Amino acid sequence: MATPRCLVLAVRSVGPALDQKAPYDPTKDLTAIGPIHEAPMVLSVSPKGQIKNYADFTAKAKAANSAVSIGSAGNGSSQHLALELLALKMQLKLTHIPYKGSGPAINDAVGGQIDSILDQVVASIGHIKGGTLIAIAQSGDARSTLLPDVPTFQEWGAKDVDILTFTGLFGPVGMPVAVVDKLNAALKQALSQKSVQERFSSLGVQIMTLDRAAFEQYVSKDFATSKAIGKAANIVINQ
């Protein structure tokens, strides 16, 4: 019998949640083997702009005749979904500027062509440490070890803004339980290695320790949340 193939599904359930022609539903067509890590996002601005902190950001985004331009890795990306959630929950006027990937978006934020950028910490940390971006808020329940001086959105009062991305190991639907259990045990063993933990820590991501049943619920909730945000913000891809 052929060995079932596995795949990694990364950065939330955004794609299939927003894509009108998505070929699969992660809650029905895949077997969740186990989680790998969660990655926080960071909201940053250029030192060349007038926005210097989160208070400036929200003030401009709530002003009567103003809006804040904010870049993302692309229309329908996890970054796009996250910024729309921030706008909806905090009643902010954000002008989304989609790019073809994080690199171009970050470059324009550094150059001051856009007011701000929301991206994973690992993508922005080099510019933040180098002083070409100012980090003003980050997602997650606690501050990233890479950005210990940057308040979380929750600390700024945005308690309903949960904008983490995740990576997990998945396989095809209908995998034998014995195979799934064996792969889940191997994944946990790999993630327990000190070298792996240190590597993830250096990237500012946190290893997830949910059991398989809890991870299935996590994926289902994330998928439903992504669909709800997409509907509320009218985000549609491949219509």
PDB file of N, CA and C in Angstrom, residues 132-215:
ATOM      1  N   THR A 132      14.873  51.318  10.045  1.00  0.00           N
ATOM      2  CA  THR A 132      14.185  51.824   8.852  1.00  0.00           C
ATOM      3  C   THR A 132      12.675  51.625   8.928  1.00  0.00           C
ATOM      4  N   LEU A 133      12.211  50.929   9.967  1.00  0.00           N
ATOM      5  CA  LEU A 133      10.793  50.836  10.293  1.00  0.00           C
ATOM      6  C   LEU A 133      10.641  51.012  11.800  1.00  0.00           C
ATOM      7  N   ILE A 134       9.515  51.598  12.206  1.00  0.00           N
ATOM      8  CA  ILE A 134       9.197  51.730  13.626  1.00  0.00           C
ATOM      9  C   ILE A 134       8.044  50.797  13.946  1.00  0.00           C
ATOM     10  N   ALA A 135       8.266  49.834  14.821  1.00  0.00           N
ATOM     11  CA  ALA A 135       7.206  48.918  15.235  1.00  0.00           C
ATOM     12  C   ALA A 135       6.345  49.606  16.281  1.00  0.00           C
ATOM     13  N   ILE A 136       5.018  49.637  16.055  1.00  0.00           N
ATOM     14  CA  ILE A 136       4.144  50.361  16.983  1.00  0.00           C
ATOM     15  C   ILE A 136       3.133  49.447  17.697  1.00  0.00           C
ATOM     16  N   ALA A 137       2.933  48.248  17.200  1.00  0.00           N
ATOM     17  CA  ALA A 137       2.034  47.305  17.865  1.00  0.00           C
ATOM     18  C   ALA A 137       2.283  45.915  17.303  1.00  0.00           C
ATOM     19  N   GLN A 138       1.989  44.909  18.113  1.00  0.00           N
ATOM     20  CA  GLN A 138       2.166  43.535  17.659  1.00  0.00           C
ATOM     21  C   GLN A 138       1.020  42.672  18.156  1.00  0.00           C
ATOM     22  N   SER A 139       0.779  41.577  17.462  1.00  0.00           N
ATOM     23  CA  SER A 139      -0.317  40.688  17.843  1.00  0.00           C
ATOM     24  C   SER A 139       0.147  39.643  18.840  1.00  0.00           C
ATOM     25  N   GLY A 140      -0.815  38.893  19.370  1.00  0.00           N
ATOM     26  CA  GLY A 140      -0.494  37.851  20.333  1.00  0.00           C
ATOM     27  C   GLY A 140      -0.885  38.233  21.746  1.00  0.00           C
ATOM     28  N   ASP A 141      -0.934  37.237  22.604  1.00  0.00           N
ATOM     29  CA  ASP A 141      -1.276  37.476  24.008  1.00  0.00           C
ATOM     30  C   ASP A 141      -0.128  38.100  24.778  1.00  0.00           C
ATOM     31  N   ALA A 142       1.087  37.895  24.300  1.00  0.00           N
ATOM     32  CA  ALA A 142       2.268  38.436  24.978  1.00  0.00           C
ATOM     33  C   ALA A 142       3.229  39.007  23.936  1.00  0.00           C
ATOM     34  N   ARG A 143       4.109  39.860  24.370  1.00  0.00           N
ATOM     35  CA  ARG A 143       5.070  40.482  23.459  1.00  0.00           C
ATOM     36  C   ARG A 143       6.077  39.446  22.957  1.00  0.00           C
ATOM     37  N   SER A 144       6.441  39.577  21.696  1.00  0.00           N
ATOM     38  CA  SER A 144       7.441  38.697  21.116  1.00  0.00           C
ATOM     39  C   SER A 144       8.788  38.928  21.795  1.00  0.00           C
ATOM     40  N   THR A 145       9.545  37.863  21.949  1.00  0.00           N
ATOM     41  CA  THR A 145      10.884  37.998  22.528  1.00  0.00           C
ATOM     42  C   THR A 145      11.781  38.850  21.640  1.00  0.00           C
ATOM     43  N   LEU A 146      11.429  38.958  20.351  1.00  0.00           N
ATOM     44  CA  LEU A 146      12.215  39.794  19.439  1.00  0.00           C
ATOM     45  C   LEU A 146      11.859  41.271  19.573  1.00  0.00           C
ATOM     46  N   LEU A 147      10.646  41.546  20.116  1.00  0.00           N
ATOM     47  CA  LEU A 147      10.190  42.932  20.244  1.00  0.00           C
ATOM     48  C   LEU A 147       9.630  43.163  21.650  1.00  0.00           C
ATOM     49  N   PRO A 148      10.454  43.020  22.657  1.00  0.00           N
ATOM     50  CA  PRO A 148       9.973  43.114  24.043  1.00  0.00           C
ATOM     51  C   PRO A 148       9.471  44.495  24.436  1.00  0.00           C
ATOM     52  N   ASP A 149       9.843  45.540  23.700  1.00  0.00           N
ATOM     53  CA  ASP A 149       9.438  46.910  24.040  1.00  0.00           C
ATOM     54  C   ASP A 149       8.223  47.393  23.244  1.00  0.00           C
ATOM     55  N   VAL A 150       7.671  46.534  22.392  1.00  0.00           N
ATOM     56  CA  VAL A 150       6.541  46.927  21.551  1.00  0.00           C
ATOM     57  C   VAL A 150       5.246  46.372  22.136  1.00  0.00           C
ATOM     58  N   PRO A 151       4.286  47.230  22.520  1.00  0.00           N
ATOM     59  CA  PRO A 151       3.023  46.768  23.112  1.00  0.00           C
ATOM     60  C   PRO A 151       2.213  45.924  22.133  1.00  0.00           C
ATOM     61  N   THR A 152       1.426  45.019  22.679  1.00  0.00           N
ATOM     62  CA  THR A 152       0.525  44.232  21.854  1.00  0.00           C
ATOM     63  C   THR A 152      -0.726  45.050  21.543  1.00  0.00           C
ATOM     64  N   PHE A 153      -1.513  44.593  20.562  1.00  0.00           N
ATOM     65  CA  PHE A 153      -2.779  45.253  20.267  1.00  0.00           C
ATOM     66  C   PHE A 153      -3.690  45.219  21.490  1.00  0.00           C
ATOM     67  N   GLN A 154      -3.626  44.130  22.245  1.00  0.00           N
ATOM     68  CA  GLN A 154      -4.447  44.023  23.445  1.00  0.00           C
ATOM     69  C   GLN A 154      -4.070  45.089  24.463  1.00  0.00           C
ATOM     70  N   GLU A 155      -2.777  45.352  24.579  1.00  0.00           N
ATOM     71  CA  GLU A 155      -2.329  46.399  25.503  1.00  0.00           C
ATOM     72  C   GLU A 155      -2.817  47.768  25.064  1.00  0.00           C
ATOM     73  N   TRP A 156      -2.999  47.945  23.763  1.00  0.00           N
ATOM     74  CA  TRP A 156      -3.503  49.208  23.231  1.00  0.00           C
ATOM     75  C   TRP A 156      -5.028  49.278  23.278  1.00  0.00           C
ATOM     76  N   GLY A 157      -5.668  48.240  23.807  1.00  0.00           N
ATOM     77  CA  GLY A 157      -7.121  48.263  23.937  1.00  0.00           C
ATOM     78  C   GLY A 157      -7.870  47.524  22.852  1.00  0.00           C
ATOM     79  N   ALA A 158      -7.149  46.957  21.887  1.00  0.00           N
ATOM     80  CA  ALA A 158      -7.786  46.205  20.796  1.00  0.00           C
ATOM     81  C   ALA A 158      -7.880  44.739  21.204  1.00  0.00           C
ATOM     82  N   LYS A 159      -8.775  44.445  22.141  1.00  0.00           N
ATOM     83  CA  LYS A 159      -8.827  43.122  22.759  1.00  0.00           C
ATOM     84  C   LYS A 159      -9.427  42.051  21.855  1.00  0.00           C
ATOM     85  N   ASP A 160     -10.168  42.439  20.852  1.00  0.00           N
ATOM     86  CA  ASP A 160     -10.800  41.455  19.962  1.00  0.00           C
ATOM     87  C   ASP A 160     -10.012  41.240  18.670  1.00  0.00           C
ATOM     88  N   VAL A 161      -8.815  41.761  18.618  1.00  0.00           N
ATOM     89  CA  VAL A 161      -7.997  41.637  17.410  1.00  0.00           C
ATOM     90  C   VAL A 161      -6.997  40.493  17.585  1.00  0.00           C
ATOM     91  N   ASP A 162      -7.333  39.343  17.027  1.00  0.00           N
ATOM     92  CA  ASP A 162      -6.481  38.158  17.113  1.00  0.00           C
ATOM     93  C   ASP A 162      -5.911  37.905  15.721  1.00  0.00           C
ATOM     94  N   ILE A 163      -4.697  38.312  15.493  1.00  0.00           N
ATOM     95  CA  ILE A 163      -4.131  38.236  14.149  1.00  0.00           C
ATOM     96  C   ILE A 163      -2.792  37.497  14.158  1.00  0.00           C
ATOM     97  N   LEU A 164      -2.893  36.209  14.419  1.00  0.00           N
ATOM     98  CA  LEU A 164      -1.737  35.325  14.341  1.00  0.00           C
ATOM     99  C   LEU A 164      -1.880  34.444  13.108  1.00  0.00           C
ATOM    100  N   THR A 165      -0.765  34.033  12.546  1.00  0.00           N
ATOM    101  CA  THR A 165      -0.807  33.030  11.490  1.00  0.00           C
ATOM    102  C   THR A 165      -0.292  31.719  12.073  1.00  0.00           C
ATOM    103  N   PHE A 166      -0.652  30.615  11.444  1.00  0.00           N
ATOM    104  CA  PHE A 166      -0.204  29.334  11.977  1.00  0.00           C
ATOM    105  C   PHE A 166       0.255  28.421  10.850  1.00  0.00           C
ATOM    106  N   THR A 167       1.050  27.443  11.235  1.00  0.00           N
ATOM    107  CA  THR A 167       1.491  26.404  10.312  1.00  0.00           C
ATOM    108  C   THR A 167       1.234  25.055  10.965  1.00  0.00           C
ATOM    109  N   GLY A 168       0.732  24.103  10.187  1.00  0.00           N
ATOM    110  CA  GLY A 168       0.480  22.772  10.710  1.00  0.00           C
ATOM    111  C   GLY A 168       0.761  21.716   9.672  1.00  0.00           C
ATOM    112  N   LEU A 169       0.771  20.480  10.103  1.00  0.00           N
ATOM    113  CA  LEU A 169       0.995  19.355   9.206  1.00  0.00           C
ATOM    114  C   LEU A 169      -0.347  18.685   8.926  1.00  0.00           C
ATOM    115  N   PHE A 170      -0.650  18.498   7.631  1.00  0.00           N
ATOM    116  CA  PHE A 170      -1.908  17.915   7.208  1.00  0.00           C
ATOM    117  C   PHE A 170      -1.653  16.806   6.194  1.00  0.00           C
ATOM    118  N   GLY A 171      -2.627  15.923   6.068  1.00  0.00           N
ATOM    119  CA  GLY A 171      -2.576  14.871   5.064  1.00  0.00           C
ATOM    120  C   GLY A 171      -3.920  14.762   4.377  1.00  0.00           C
ATOM    121  N   PRO A 172      -4.058  13.834   3.449  1.00  0.00           N
ATOM    122  CA  PRO A 172      -5.329  13.666   2.734  1.00  0.00           C
ATOM    123  C   PRO A 172      -6.415  13.137   3.661  1.00  0.00           C
ATOM    124  N   VAL A 173      -7.647  13.426   3.323  1.00  0.00           N
ATOM    125  CA  VAL A 173      -8.765  12.935   4.122  1.00  0.00           C
ATOM    126  C   VAL A 173      -8.799  11.406   4.084  1.00  0.00           C
ATOM    127  N   GLY A 174      -9.211  10.794   5.194  1.00  0.00           N
ATOM    128  CA  GLY A 174      -9.332   9.346   5.227  1.00  0.00           C
ATOM    129  C   GLY A 174      -8.060   8.603   5.567  1.00  0.00           C
ATOM    130  N   MET A 175      -7.043   9.294   6.055  1.00  0.00           N
ATOM    131  CA  MET A 175      -5.805   8.611   6.438  1.00  0.00           C
ATOM    132  C   MET A 175      -6.080   7.625   7.578  1.00  0.00           C
ATOM    133  N   PRO A 176      -5.437   6.472   7.582  1.00  0.00           N
ATOM    134  CA  PRO A 176      -5.596   5.525   8.685  1.00  0.00           C
ATOM    135  C   PRO A 176      -5.187   6.166  10.012  1.00  0.00           C
ATOM    136  N   VAL A 177      -5.957   5.915  11.051  1.00  0.00           N
ATOM    137  CA  VAL A 177      -5.694   6.517  12.356  1.00  0.00           C
ATOM    138  C   VAL A 177      -4.301   6.165  12.860  1.00  0.00           C
ATOM    139  N   ALA A 178      -3.860   4.938  12.625  1.00  0.00           N
ATOM    140  CA  ALA A 178      -2.539   4.519  13.093  1.00  0.00           C
ATOM    141  C   ALA A 178      -1.432   5.340  12.443  1.00  0.00           C
ATOM    142  N   VAL A 179      -1.615   5.659  11.169  1.00  0.00           N
ATOM    143  CA  VAL A 179      -0.624   6.464  10.444  1.00  0.00           C
ATOM    144  C   VAL A 179      -0.618   7.898  10.972  1.00  0.00           C
ATOM    145  N   VAL A 180      -1.810   8.440  11.192  1.00  0.00           N
ATOM    146  CA  VAL A 180      -1.923   9.800  11.714  1.00  0.00           C
ATOM    147  C   VAL A 180      -1.272   9.892  13.092  1.00  0.00           C
ATOM    148  N   ASP A 181      -1.552   8.929  13.937  1.00  0.00           N
ATOM    149  CA  ASP A 181      -0.972   8.936  15.290  1.00  0.00           C
ATOM    150  C   ASP A 181       0.557   8.843  15.244  1.00  0.00           C
ATOM    151  N   LYS A 182       1.066   8.020  14.337  1.00  0.00           N
ATOM    152  CA  LYS A 182       2.520   7.872  14.223  1.00  0.00           C
ATOM    153  C   LYS A 182       3.170   9.169  13.748  1.00  0.00           C
ATOM    154  N   LEU A 183       2.545   9.815  12.771  1.00  0.00           N
ATOM    155  CA  LEU A 183       3.080  11.083  12.271  1.00  0.00           C
ATOM    156  C   LEU A 183       2.970  12.180  13.327  1.00  0.00           C
ATOM    157  N   ASN A 184       1.875  12.192  14.070  1.00  0.00           N
ATOM    158  CA  ASN A 184       1.688  13.177  15.124  1.00  0.00           C
ATOM    159  C   ASN A 184       2.765  13.016  16.194  1.00  0.00           C
ATOM    160  N   ALA A 185       3.068  11.776  16.572  1.00  0.00           N
ATOM    161  CA  ALA A 185       4.109  11.523  17.574  1.00  0.00           C
ATOM    162  C   ALA A 185       5.479  11.957  17.064  1.00  0.00           C
ATOM    163  N   ALA A 186       5.748  11.700  15.779  1.00  0.00           N
ATOM    164  CA  ALA A 186       7.037  12.097  15.199  1.00  0.00           C
ATOM    165  C   ALA A 186       7.159  13.617  15.140  1.00  0.00           C
ATOM    166  N   LEU A 187       6.049  14.295  14.839  1.00  0.00           N
ATOM    167  CA  LEU A 187       6.058  15.757  14.793  1.00  0.00           C
ATOM    168  C   LEU A 187       6.342  16.333  16.179  1.00  0.00           C
ATOM    169  N   LYS A 188       5.679  15.800  17.187  1.00  0.00           N
ATOM    170  CA  LYS A 188       5.900  16.271  18.546  1.00  0.00           C
ATOM    171  C   LYS A 188       7.348  16.041  18.974  1.00  0.00           C
ATOM    172  N   GLN A 189       7.895  14.894  18.584  1.00  0.00           N
ATOM    173  CA  GLN A 189       9.275  14.592  18.942  1.00  0.00           C
ATOM    174  C   GLN A 189      10.239  15.573  18.289  1.00  0.00           C
ATOM    175  N   ALA A 190       9.970  15.910  17.027  1.00  0.00           N
ATOM    176  CA  ALA A 190      10.824  16.867  16.312  1.00  0.00           C
ATOM    177  C   ALA A 190      10.747  18.248  16.964  1.00  0.00           C
ATOM    178  N   LEU A 191       9.541  18.656  17.340  1.00  0.00           N
ATOM    179  CA  LEU A 191       9.359  19.991  17.921  1.00  0.00           C
ATOM    180  C   LEU A 191       9.914  20.079  19.340  1.00  0.00           C
ATOM    181  N   SER A 192      10.184  18.941  19.964  1.00  0.00           N
ATOM    182  CA  SER A 192      10.746  18.947  21.322  1.00  0.00           C
ATOM    183  C   SER A 192      12.260  19.111  21.315  1.00  0.00           C
ATOM    184  N   GLN A 193      12.863  19.034  20.128  1.00  0.00           N
ATOM    185  CA  GLN A 193      14.319  19.159  20.024  1.00  0.00           C
ATOM    186  C   GLN A 193      14.765  20.585  20.347  1.00  0.00           C
ATOM    187  N   LYS A 194      15.786  20.707  21.140  1.00  0.00           N
ATOM    188  CA  LYS A 194      16.266  22.024  21.565  1.00  0.00           C
ATOM    189  C   LYS A 194      16.672  22.887  20.376  1.00  0.00           C
ATOM    190  N   SER A 195      17.324  22.282  19.381  1.00  0.00           N
ATOM    191  CA  SER A 195      17.775  23.042  18.218  1.00  0.00           C
ATOM    192  C   SER A 195      16.595  23.614  17.437  1.00  0.00           C
ATOM    193  N   VAL A 196      15.511  22.840  17.353  1.00  0.00           N
ATOM    194  CA  VAL A 196      14.308  23.304  16.650  1.00  0.00           C
ATOM    195  C   VAL A 196      13.665  24.449  17.431  1.00  0.00           C
ATOM    196  N   GLN A 197      13.561  24.284  18.729  1.00  0.00           N
ATOM    197  CA  GLN A 197      12.956  25.315  19.566  1.00  0.00           C
ATOM    198  C   GLN A 197      13.758  26.617  19.509  1.00  0.00           C
ATOM    199  N   GLU A 198      15.080  26.486  19.527  1.00  0.00           N
ATOM    200  CA  GLU A 198      15.926  27.685  19.462  1.00  0.00           C
ATOM    201  C   GLU A 198      15.790  28.376  18.110  1.00  0.00           C
ATOM    202  N   ARG A 199      15.675  27.589  17.047  1.00  0.00           N
ATOM    203  CA  ARG A 199      15.527  28.162  15.714  1.00  0.00           C
ATOM    204  C   ARG A 199      14.213  28.921  15.595  1.00  0.00           C
ATOM    205  N   PHE A 200      13.138  28.322  16.062  1.00  0.00           N
ATOM    206  CA  PHE A 200      11.844  28.990  16.007  1.00  0.00           C
ATOM    207  C   PHE A 200      11.845  30.251  16.862  1.00  0.00           C
ATOM    208  N   SER A 201      12.467  30.162  18.039  1.00  0.00           N
ATOM    209  CA  SER A 201      12.535  31.325  18.919  1.00  0.00           C
ATOM    210  C   SER A 201      13.280  32.475  18.258  1.00  0.00           C
ATOM    211  N   SER A 202      14.335  32.149  17.509  1.00  0.00           N
ATOM    212  CA  SER A 202      15.114  33.189  16.831  1.00  0.00           C
ATOM    213  C   SER A 202      14.305  33.877  15.729  1.00  0.00           C
ATOM    214  N   LEU A 203      13.278  33.194  15.244  1.00  0.00           N
ATOM    215  CA  LEU A 203      12.413  33.748  14.196  1.00  0.00           C
ATOM    216  C   LEU A 203      11.199  34.462  14.782  1.00  0.00           C
ATOM    217  N   GLY A 204      11.054  34.416  16.092  1.00  0.00           N
ATOM    218  CA  GLY A 204       9.925  35.077  16.730  1.00  0.00           C
ATOM    219  C   GLY A 204       8.617  34.330  16.614  1.00  0.00           C
ATOM    220  N   VAL A 205       8.680  33.019  16.403  1.00  0.00           N
ATOM    221  CA  VAL A 205       7.457  32.218  16.322  1.00  0.00           C
ATOM    222  C   VAL A 205       7.388  31.278  17.516  1.00  0.00           C
ATOM    223  N   GLN A 206       6.170  30.880  17.867  1.00  0.00           N
ATOM    224  CA  GLN A 206       5.950  30.056  19.046  1.00  0.00           C
ATOM    225  C   GLN A 206       5.442  28.679  18.658  1.00  0.00           C
ATOM    226  N   ILE A 207       6.088  27.656  19.170  1.00  0.00           N
ATOM    227  CA  ILE A 207       5.661  26.283  18.908  1.00  0.00           C
ATOM    228  C   ILE A 207       4.289  26.054  19.543  1.00  0.00           C
ATOM    229  N   MET A 208       3.384  25.458  18.782  1.00  0.00           N
ATOM    230  CA  MET A 208       2.050  25.150  19.285  1.00  0.00           C
ATOM    231  C   MET A 208       2.056  23.768  19.933  1.00  0.00           C
ATOM    232  N   THR A 209       1.368  23.648  21.064  1.00  0.00           N
ATOM    233  CA  THR A 209       1.392  22.392  21.816  1.00  0.00           C
ATOM    234  C   THR A 209       0.006  21.753  21.922  1.00  0.00           C
ATOM    235  N   LEU A 210      -0.917  22.138  21.044  1.00  0.00           N
ATOM    236  CA  LEU A 210      -2.252  21.563  21.077  1.00  0.00           C
ATOM    237  C   LEU A 210      -2.226  20.087  20.704  1.00  0.00           C
ATOM    238  N   ASP A 211      -3.107  19.290  21.326  1.00  0.00           N
ATOM    239  CA  ASP A 211      -3.231  17.914  20.872  1.00  0.00           C
ATOM    240  C   ASP A 211      -4.014  17.911  19.554  1.00  0.00           C
ATOM    241  N   ARG A 212      -4.104  16.764  18.917  1.00  0.00           N
ATOM    242  CA  ARG A 212      -4.669  16.715  17.569  1.00  0.00           C
ATOM    243  C   ARG A 212      -6.136  17.138  17.537  1.00  0.00           C
ATOM    244  N   ALA A 213      -6.912  16.712  18.521  1.00  0.00           N
ATOM    245  CA  ALA A 213      -8.331  17.078  18.563  1.00  0.00           C
ATOM    246  C   ALA A 213      -8.497  18.587  18.730  1.00  0.00           C
ATOM    247  N   ALA A 214      -7.690  19.172  19.611  1.00  0.00           N
ATOM    248  CA  ALA A 214      -7.759  20.617  19.841  1.00  0.00           C
ATOM    249  C   ALA A 214      -7.306  21.381  18.603  1.00  0.00           C
ATOM    250  N   PHE A 215      -6.321  20.815  17.888  1.00  0.00           N
ATOM    251  CA  PHE A 215      -5.849  21.471  16.673  1.00  0.00           C
ATOM    252  C   PHE A 215      -6.933  21.454  15.590  1.00  0.00           C
TER     253      PHE A 215
END
